[in-house]
PDB file of C-alpha atoms and ligand atoms in Angstrom:
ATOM      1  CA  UNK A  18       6.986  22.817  -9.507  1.00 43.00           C
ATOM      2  CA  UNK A  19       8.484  21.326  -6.132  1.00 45.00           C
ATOM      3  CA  UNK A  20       7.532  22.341  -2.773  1.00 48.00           C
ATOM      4  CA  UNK A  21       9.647  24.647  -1.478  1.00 45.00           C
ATOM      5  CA  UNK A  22      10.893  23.541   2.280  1.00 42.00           C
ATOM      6  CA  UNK A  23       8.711  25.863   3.629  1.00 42.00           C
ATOM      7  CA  UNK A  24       5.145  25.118   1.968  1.00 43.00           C
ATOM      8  CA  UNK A  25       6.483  21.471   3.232  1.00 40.00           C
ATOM      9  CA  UNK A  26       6.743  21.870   6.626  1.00 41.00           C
ATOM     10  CA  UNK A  27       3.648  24.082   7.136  1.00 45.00           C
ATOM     11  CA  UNK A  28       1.635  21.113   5.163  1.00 44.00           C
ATOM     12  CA  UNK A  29       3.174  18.678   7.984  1.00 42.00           C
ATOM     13  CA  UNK A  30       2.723  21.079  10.455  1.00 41.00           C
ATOM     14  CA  UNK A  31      -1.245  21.072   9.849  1.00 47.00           C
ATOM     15  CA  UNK A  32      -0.873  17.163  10.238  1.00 45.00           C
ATOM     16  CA  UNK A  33      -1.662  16.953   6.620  1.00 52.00           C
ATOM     17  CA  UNK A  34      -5.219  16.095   6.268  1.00 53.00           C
ATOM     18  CA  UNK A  35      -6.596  17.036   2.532  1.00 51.00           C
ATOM     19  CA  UNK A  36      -9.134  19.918   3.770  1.00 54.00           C
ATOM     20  CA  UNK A  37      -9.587  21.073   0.659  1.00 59.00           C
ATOM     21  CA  UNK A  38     -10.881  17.568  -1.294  1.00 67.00           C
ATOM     22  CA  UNK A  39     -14.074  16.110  -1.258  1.00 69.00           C
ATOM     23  CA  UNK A  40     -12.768  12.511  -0.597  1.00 71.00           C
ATOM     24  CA  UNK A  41     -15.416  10.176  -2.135  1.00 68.00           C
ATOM     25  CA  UNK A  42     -16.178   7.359   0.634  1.00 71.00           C
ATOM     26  CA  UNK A  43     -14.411   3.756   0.404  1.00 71.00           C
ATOM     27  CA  UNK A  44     -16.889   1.547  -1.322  1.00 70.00           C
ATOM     28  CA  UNK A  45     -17.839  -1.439   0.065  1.00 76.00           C
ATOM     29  CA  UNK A  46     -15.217  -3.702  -0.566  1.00 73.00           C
ATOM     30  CA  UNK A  47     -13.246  -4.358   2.716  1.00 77.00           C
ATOM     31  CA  UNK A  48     -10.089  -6.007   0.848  1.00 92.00           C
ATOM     32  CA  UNK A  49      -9.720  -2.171  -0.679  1.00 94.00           C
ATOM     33  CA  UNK A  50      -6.424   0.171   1.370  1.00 94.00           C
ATOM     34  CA  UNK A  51      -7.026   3.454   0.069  1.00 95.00           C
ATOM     35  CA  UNK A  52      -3.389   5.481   1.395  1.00 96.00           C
ATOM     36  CA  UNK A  53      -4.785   8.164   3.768  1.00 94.00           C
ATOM     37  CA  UNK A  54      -6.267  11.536   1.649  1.00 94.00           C
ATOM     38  CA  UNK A  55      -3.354  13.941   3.106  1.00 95.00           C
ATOM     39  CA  UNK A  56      -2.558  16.869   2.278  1.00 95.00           C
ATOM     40  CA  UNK A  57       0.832  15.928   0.735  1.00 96.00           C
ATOM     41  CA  UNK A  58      -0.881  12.778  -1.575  1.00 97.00           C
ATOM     42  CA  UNK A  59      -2.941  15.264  -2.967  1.00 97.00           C
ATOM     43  CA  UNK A  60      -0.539  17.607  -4.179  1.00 97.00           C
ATOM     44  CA  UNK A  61       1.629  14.958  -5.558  1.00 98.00           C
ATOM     45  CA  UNK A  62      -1.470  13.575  -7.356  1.00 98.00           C
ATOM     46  CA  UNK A  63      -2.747  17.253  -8.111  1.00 98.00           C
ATOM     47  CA  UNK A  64       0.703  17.469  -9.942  1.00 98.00           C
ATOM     48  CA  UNK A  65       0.661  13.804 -12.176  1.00 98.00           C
ATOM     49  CA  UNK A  66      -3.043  14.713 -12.938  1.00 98.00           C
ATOM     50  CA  UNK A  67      -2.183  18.453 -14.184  1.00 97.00           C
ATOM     51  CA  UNK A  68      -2.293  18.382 -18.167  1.00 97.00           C
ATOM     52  CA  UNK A  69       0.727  21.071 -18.140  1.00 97.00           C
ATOM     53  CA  UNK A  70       3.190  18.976 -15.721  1.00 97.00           C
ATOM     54  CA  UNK A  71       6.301  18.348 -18.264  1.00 97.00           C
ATOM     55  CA  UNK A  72       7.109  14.390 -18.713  1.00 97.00           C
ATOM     56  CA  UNK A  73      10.316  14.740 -15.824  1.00 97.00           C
ATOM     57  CA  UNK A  74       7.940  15.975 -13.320  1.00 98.00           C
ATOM     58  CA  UNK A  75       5.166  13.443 -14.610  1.00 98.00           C
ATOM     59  CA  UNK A  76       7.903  10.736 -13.677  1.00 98.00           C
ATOM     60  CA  UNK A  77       9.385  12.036 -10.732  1.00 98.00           C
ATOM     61  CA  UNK A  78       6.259  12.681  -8.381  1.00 98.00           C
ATOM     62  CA  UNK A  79       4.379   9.429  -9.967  1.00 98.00           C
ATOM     63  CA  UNK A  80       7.378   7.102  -8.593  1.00 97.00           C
ATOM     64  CA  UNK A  81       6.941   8.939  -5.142  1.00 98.00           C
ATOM     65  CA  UNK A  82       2.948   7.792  -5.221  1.00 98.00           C
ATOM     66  CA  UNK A  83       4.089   4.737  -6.162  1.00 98.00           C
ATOM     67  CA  UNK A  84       6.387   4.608  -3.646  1.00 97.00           C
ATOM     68  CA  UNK A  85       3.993   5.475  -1.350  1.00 97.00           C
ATOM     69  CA  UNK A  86       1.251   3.042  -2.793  1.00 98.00           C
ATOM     70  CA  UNK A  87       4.346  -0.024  -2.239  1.00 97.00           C
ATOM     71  CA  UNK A  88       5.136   0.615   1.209  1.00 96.00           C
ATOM     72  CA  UNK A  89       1.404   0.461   2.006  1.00 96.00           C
ATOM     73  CA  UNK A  90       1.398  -2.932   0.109  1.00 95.00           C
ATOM     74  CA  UNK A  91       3.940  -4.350   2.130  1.00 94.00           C
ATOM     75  CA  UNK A  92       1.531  -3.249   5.275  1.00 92.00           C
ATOM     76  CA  UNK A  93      -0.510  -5.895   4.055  1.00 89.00           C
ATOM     77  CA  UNK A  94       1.802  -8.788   4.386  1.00 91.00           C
ATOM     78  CA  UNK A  95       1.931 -10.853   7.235  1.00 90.00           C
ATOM     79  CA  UNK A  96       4.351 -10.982  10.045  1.00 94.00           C
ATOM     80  CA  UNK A  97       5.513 -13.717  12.278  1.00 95.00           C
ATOM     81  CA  UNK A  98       7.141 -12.190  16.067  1.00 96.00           C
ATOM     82  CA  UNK A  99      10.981 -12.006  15.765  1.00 97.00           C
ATOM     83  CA  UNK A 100      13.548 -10.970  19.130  1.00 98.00           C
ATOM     84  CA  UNK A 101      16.571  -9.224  18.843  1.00 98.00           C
ATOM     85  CA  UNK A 102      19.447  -8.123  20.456  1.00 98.00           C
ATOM     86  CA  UNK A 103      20.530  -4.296  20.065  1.00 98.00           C
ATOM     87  CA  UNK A 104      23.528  -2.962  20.560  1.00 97.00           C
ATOM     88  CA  UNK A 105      22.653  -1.439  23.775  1.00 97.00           C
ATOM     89  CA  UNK A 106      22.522  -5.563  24.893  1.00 97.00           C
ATOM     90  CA  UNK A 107      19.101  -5.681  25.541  1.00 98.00           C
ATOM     91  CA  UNK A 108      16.580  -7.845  23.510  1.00 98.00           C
ATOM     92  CA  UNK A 109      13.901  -5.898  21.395  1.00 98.00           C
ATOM     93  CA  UNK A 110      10.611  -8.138  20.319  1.00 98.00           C
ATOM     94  CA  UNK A 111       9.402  -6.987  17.106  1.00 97.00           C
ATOM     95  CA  UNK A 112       8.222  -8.715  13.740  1.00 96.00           C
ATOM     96  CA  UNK A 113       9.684 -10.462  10.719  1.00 94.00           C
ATOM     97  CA  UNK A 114       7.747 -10.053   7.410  1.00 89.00           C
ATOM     98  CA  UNK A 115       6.573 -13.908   6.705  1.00 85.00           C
ATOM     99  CA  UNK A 116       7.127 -15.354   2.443  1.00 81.00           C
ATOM    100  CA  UNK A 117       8.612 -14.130  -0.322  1.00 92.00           C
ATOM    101  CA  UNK A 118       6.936 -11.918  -2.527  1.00 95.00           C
ATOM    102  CA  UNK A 119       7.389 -10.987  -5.747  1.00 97.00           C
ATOM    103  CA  UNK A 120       6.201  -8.239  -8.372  1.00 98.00           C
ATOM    104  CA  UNK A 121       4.169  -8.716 -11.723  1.00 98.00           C
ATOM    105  CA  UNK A 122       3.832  -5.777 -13.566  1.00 98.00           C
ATOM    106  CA  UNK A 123       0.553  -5.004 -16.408  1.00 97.00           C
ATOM    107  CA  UNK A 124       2.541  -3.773 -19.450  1.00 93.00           C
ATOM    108  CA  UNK A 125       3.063  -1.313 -20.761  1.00 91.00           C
ATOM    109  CA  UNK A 126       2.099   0.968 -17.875  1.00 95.00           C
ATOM    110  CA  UNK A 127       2.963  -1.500 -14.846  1.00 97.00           C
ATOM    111  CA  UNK A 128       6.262  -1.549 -15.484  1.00 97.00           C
ATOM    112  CA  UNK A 129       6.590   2.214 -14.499  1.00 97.00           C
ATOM    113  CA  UNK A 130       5.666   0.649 -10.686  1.00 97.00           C
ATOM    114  CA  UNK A 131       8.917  -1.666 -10.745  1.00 97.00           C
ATOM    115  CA  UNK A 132      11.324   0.868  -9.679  1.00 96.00           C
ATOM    116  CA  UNK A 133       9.367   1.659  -6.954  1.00 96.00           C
ATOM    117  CA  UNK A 134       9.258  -2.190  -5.643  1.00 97.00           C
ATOM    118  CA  UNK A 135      12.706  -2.664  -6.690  1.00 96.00           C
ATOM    119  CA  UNK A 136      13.909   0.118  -4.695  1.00 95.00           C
ATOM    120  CA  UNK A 137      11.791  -1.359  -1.046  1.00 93.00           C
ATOM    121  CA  UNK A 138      12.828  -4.920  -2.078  1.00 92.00           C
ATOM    122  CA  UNK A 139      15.861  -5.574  -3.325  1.00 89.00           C
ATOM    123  CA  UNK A 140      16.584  -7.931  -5.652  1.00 90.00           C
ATOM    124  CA  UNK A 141      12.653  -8.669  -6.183  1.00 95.00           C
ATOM    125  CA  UNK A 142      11.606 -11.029  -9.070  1.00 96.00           C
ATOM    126  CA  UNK A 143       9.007  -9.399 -11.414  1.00 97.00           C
ATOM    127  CA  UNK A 144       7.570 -10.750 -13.674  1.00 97.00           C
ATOM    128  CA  UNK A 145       5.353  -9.612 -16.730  1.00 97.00           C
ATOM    129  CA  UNK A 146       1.823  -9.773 -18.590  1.00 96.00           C
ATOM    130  CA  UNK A 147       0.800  -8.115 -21.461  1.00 95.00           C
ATOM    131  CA  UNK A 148      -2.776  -7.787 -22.163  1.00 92.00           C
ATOM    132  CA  UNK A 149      -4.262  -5.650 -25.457  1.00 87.00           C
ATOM    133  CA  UNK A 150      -7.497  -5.082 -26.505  1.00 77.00           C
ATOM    134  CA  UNK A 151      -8.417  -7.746 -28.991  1.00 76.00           C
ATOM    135  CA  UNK A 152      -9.630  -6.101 -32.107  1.00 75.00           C
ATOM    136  CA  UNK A 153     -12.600  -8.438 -33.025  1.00 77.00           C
ATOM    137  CA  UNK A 154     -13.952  -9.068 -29.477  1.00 76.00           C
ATOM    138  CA  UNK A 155     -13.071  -5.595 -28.268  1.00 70.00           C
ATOM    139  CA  UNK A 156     -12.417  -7.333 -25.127  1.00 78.00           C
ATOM    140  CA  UNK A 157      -8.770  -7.535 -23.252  1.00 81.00           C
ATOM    141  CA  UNK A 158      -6.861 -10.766 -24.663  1.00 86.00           C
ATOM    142  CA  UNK A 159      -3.525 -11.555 -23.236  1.00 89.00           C
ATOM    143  CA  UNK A 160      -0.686 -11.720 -25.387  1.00 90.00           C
ATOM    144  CA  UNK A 161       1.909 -12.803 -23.045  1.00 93.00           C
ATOM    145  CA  UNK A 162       3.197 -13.378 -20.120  1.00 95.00           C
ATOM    146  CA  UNK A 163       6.198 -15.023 -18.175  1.00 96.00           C
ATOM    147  CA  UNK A 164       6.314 -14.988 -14.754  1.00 97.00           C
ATOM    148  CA  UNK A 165       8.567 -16.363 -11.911  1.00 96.00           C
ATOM    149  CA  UNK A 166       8.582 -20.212 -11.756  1.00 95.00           C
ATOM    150  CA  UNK A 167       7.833 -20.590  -8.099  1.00 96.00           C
ATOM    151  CA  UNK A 168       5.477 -18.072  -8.164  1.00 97.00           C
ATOM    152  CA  UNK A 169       2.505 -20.038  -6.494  1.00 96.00           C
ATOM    153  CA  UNK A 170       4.950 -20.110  -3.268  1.00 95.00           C
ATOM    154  CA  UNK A 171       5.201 -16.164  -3.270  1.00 96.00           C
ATOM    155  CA  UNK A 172       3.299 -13.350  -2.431  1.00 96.00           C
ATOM    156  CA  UNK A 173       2.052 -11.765  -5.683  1.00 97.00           C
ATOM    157  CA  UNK A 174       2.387  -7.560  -6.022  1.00 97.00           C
ATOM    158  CA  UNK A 175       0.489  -6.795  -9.445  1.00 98.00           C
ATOM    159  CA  UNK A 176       1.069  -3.668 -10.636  1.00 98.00           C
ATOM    160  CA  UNK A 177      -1.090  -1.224 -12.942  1.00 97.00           C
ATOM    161  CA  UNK A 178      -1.216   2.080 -11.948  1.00 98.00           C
ATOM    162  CA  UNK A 179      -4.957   2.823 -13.240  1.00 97.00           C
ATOM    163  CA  UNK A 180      -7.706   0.656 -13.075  1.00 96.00           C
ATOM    164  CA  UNK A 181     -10.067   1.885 -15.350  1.00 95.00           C
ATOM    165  CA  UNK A 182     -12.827  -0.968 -16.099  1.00 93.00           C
ATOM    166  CA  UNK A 183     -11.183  -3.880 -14.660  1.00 94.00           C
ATOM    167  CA  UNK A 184     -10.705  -5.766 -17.584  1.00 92.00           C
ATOM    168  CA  UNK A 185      -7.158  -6.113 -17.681  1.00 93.00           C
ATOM    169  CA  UNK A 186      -6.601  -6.582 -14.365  1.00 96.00           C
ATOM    170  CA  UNK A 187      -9.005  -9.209 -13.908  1.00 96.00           C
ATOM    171  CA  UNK A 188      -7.096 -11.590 -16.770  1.00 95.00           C
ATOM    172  CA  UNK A 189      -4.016 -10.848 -15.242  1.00 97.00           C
ATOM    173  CA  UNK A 190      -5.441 -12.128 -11.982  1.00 97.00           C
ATOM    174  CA  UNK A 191      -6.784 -15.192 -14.150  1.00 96.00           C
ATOM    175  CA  UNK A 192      -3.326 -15.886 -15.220  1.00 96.00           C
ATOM    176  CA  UNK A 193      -2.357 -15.420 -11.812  1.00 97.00           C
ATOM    177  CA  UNK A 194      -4.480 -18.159 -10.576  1.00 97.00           C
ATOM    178  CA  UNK A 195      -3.951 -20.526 -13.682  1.00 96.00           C
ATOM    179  CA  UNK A 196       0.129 -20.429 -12.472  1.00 96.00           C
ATOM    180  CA  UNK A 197      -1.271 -21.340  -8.878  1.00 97.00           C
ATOM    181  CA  UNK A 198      -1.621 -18.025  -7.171  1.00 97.00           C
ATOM    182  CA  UNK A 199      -3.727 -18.198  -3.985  1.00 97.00           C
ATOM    183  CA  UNK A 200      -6.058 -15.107  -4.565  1.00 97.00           C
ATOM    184  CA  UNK A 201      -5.806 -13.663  -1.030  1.00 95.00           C
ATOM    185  CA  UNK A 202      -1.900 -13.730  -1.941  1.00 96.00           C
ATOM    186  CA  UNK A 203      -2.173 -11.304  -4.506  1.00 97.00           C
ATOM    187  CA  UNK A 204      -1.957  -7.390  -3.585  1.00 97.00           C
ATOM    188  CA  UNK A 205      -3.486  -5.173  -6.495  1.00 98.00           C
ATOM    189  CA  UNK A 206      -0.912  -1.905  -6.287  1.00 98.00           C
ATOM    190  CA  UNK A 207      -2.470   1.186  -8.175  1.00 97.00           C
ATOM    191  CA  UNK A 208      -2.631   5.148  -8.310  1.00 98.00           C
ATOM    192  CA  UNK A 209      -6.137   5.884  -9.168  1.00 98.00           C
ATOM    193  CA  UNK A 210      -8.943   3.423  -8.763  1.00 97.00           C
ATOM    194  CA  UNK A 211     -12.571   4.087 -10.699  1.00 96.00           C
ATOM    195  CA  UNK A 212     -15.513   2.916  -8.662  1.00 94.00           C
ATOM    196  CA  UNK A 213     -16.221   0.757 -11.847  1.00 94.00           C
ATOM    197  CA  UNK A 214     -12.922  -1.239 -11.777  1.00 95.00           C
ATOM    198  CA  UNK A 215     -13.042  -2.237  -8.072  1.00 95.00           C
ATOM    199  CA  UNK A 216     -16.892  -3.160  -8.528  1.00 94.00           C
ATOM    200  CA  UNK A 217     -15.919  -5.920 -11.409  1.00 94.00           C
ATOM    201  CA  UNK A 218     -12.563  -6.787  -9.725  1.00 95.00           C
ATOM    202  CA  UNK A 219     -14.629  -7.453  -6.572  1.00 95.00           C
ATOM    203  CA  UNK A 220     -17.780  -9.054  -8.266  1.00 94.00           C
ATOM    204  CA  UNK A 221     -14.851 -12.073  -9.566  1.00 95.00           C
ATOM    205  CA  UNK A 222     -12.544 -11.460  -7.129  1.00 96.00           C
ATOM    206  CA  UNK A 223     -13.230 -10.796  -3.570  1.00 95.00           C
ATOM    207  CA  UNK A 224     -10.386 -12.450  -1.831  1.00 95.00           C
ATOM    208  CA  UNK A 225      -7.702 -10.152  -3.457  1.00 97.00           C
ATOM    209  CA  UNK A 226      -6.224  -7.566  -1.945  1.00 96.00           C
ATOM    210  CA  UNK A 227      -6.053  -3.859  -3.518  1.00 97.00           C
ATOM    211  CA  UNK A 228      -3.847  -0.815  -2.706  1.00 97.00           C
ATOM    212  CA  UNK A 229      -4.715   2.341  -4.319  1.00 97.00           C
ATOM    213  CA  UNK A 230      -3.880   5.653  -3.596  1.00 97.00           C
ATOM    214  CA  UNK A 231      -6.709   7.656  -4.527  1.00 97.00           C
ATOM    215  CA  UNK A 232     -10.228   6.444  -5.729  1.00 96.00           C
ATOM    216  CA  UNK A 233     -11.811   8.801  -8.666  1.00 96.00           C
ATOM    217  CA  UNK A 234     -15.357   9.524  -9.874  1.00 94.00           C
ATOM    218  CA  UNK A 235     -15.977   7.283 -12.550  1.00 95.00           C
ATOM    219  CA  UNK A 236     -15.203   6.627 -15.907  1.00 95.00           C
ATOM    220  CA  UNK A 237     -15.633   8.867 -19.620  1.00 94.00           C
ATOM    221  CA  UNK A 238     -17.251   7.332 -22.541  1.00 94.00           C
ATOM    222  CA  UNK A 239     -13.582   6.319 -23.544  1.00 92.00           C
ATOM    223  CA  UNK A 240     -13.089   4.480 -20.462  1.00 92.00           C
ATOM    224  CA  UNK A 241     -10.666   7.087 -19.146  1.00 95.00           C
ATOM    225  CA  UNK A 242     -10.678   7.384 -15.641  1.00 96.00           C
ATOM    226  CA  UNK A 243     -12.201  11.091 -14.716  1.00 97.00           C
ATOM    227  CA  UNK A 244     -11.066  13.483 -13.955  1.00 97.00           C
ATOM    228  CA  UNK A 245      -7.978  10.765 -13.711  1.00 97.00           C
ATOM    229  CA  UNK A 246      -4.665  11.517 -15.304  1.00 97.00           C
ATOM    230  CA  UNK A 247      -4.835  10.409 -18.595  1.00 96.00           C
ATOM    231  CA  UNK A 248      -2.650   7.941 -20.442  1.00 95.00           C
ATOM    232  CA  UNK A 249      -0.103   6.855 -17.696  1.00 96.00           C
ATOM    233  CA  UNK A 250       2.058   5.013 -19.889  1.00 95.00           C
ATOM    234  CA  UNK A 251       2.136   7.490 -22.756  1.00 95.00           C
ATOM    235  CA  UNK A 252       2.561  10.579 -20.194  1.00 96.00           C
ATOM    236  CA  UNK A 253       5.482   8.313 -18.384  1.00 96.00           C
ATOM    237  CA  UNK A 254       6.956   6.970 -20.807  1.00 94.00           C
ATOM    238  CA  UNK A 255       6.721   9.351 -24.387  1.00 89.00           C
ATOM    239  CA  UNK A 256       5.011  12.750 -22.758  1.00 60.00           C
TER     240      UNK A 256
HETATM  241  N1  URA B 386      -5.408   3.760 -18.444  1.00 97.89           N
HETATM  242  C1  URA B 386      -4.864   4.995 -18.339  1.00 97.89           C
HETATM  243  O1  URA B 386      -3.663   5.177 -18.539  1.00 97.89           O
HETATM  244  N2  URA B 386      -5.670   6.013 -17.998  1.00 97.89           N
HETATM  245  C2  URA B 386      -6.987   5.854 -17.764  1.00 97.89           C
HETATM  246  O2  URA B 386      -7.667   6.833 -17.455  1.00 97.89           O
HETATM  247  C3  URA B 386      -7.536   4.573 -17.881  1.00 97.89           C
HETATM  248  C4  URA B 386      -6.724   3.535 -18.218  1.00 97.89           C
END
């Protein structure tokens, strides 16, 4: 199921564009980072998506997305200019990453992200939202959530690794904003993005910022994403 070392290093060789994927164009939302289509993203997502991948594998090459997806989030945070002195003596000008930030995760299938922002930022606060379907309205109700109390000061990196319709992600960001949140302080992290979802996050939303790693083709009459992944949290966490 890995790469071997070889099929690696000819991939990286080749500079790792995905030749082989139609890569559906960005849509028009300019606060969208979509990681660049490689080769090597696309066989880790060409992995997670395969029905057949066993629940270890599922896990393993979803936290390296995710780890990829986090590191471009942290791209998005500003810097202030910060001077050092190297061992060598001499004085190197670079950058210090400006705030705190902290993580909220979408449960059940958000948490699966924290690992990957615990292990770029340590000791990271996260906090949590759930939000279910409500039975009656059909519509996405939030059930609970507790989240950092200074969380209005900090930089906010939601977490849900598909967004499907939008639904859930847009009351999270309403909770978000009730506890304070500035919206252009709040990075959307996710794996696979429908064109549906970022259209209503963007029609409420415009301000916030989203990281996804790849962008699909739409939704099914199920509101799966196609041809998506699946369940994430029942592949990740019960496969
Ligand atoms: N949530 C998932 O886990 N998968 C989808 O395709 C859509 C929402």
């Amino acid at each position: 199921m890995a790469p071997s070392a070889s099929s690696a290093s000819t991939s990286a060789a080749r500079g790792g564009s995905a030749d082989a994927v139609v890569v559906p164009p960005l849509p028009p939302h300019t606060n969208v980072r979509r990681l660049p289509p490689t080769q090597q993203l696309n066989a880790l997502l060409t992995l997670i998506r395969d029905t057949h991948t066993p629940r270890s594998d599922f896990i393993f090459y979803s936290d390296r997305v995710i780890r990829l997806v986090v590191e471009e989030g942290l791209n998005a945070l500003p810097t202030l200019p910060k001077t050092v002195v190297t061992p060598t003596g001499r004085e190197y000008s670079g950058l210090s990453f400006e705030g705190r930030i902290c993580g909220v995760s979408i449960l059940r299938a958000g948490e699966a992200m924290e690992g990957g922002l615990r292990e770029v930022c340590r000791s990271v606060r996260i906090g949590k939202i759930l939000i279910q379907r409500d039975e009656e309205t059909a519509k996405p109700k939030l059930f609970y959530a507790k989240l950092p109390s200074d969380i209005a000061q900090r930089w906010v990196m939601l977490l849900d690794p598909m967004l499907a319709t939008g639904g859930s992600a847009i009351q999270a960001i309403e909770v978000l904003l009730s506890h304070g949140v500035a919206p252009e302080r709040i990075l959307f992290l996710n794996l696979i993005a429908s064109p549906e979802g970022l259209q209503n996050l963007y029609a409420r939303f415009p301000q916030v910022q989203c990281v996804t790693a790849w962008i699909d083709e739409g939704l099914d009459e199920m509101n799966y994403i196609v041809p998506g992944l699946g369940d994430f949290g029942n592949r990740f966490y019960s496969g």
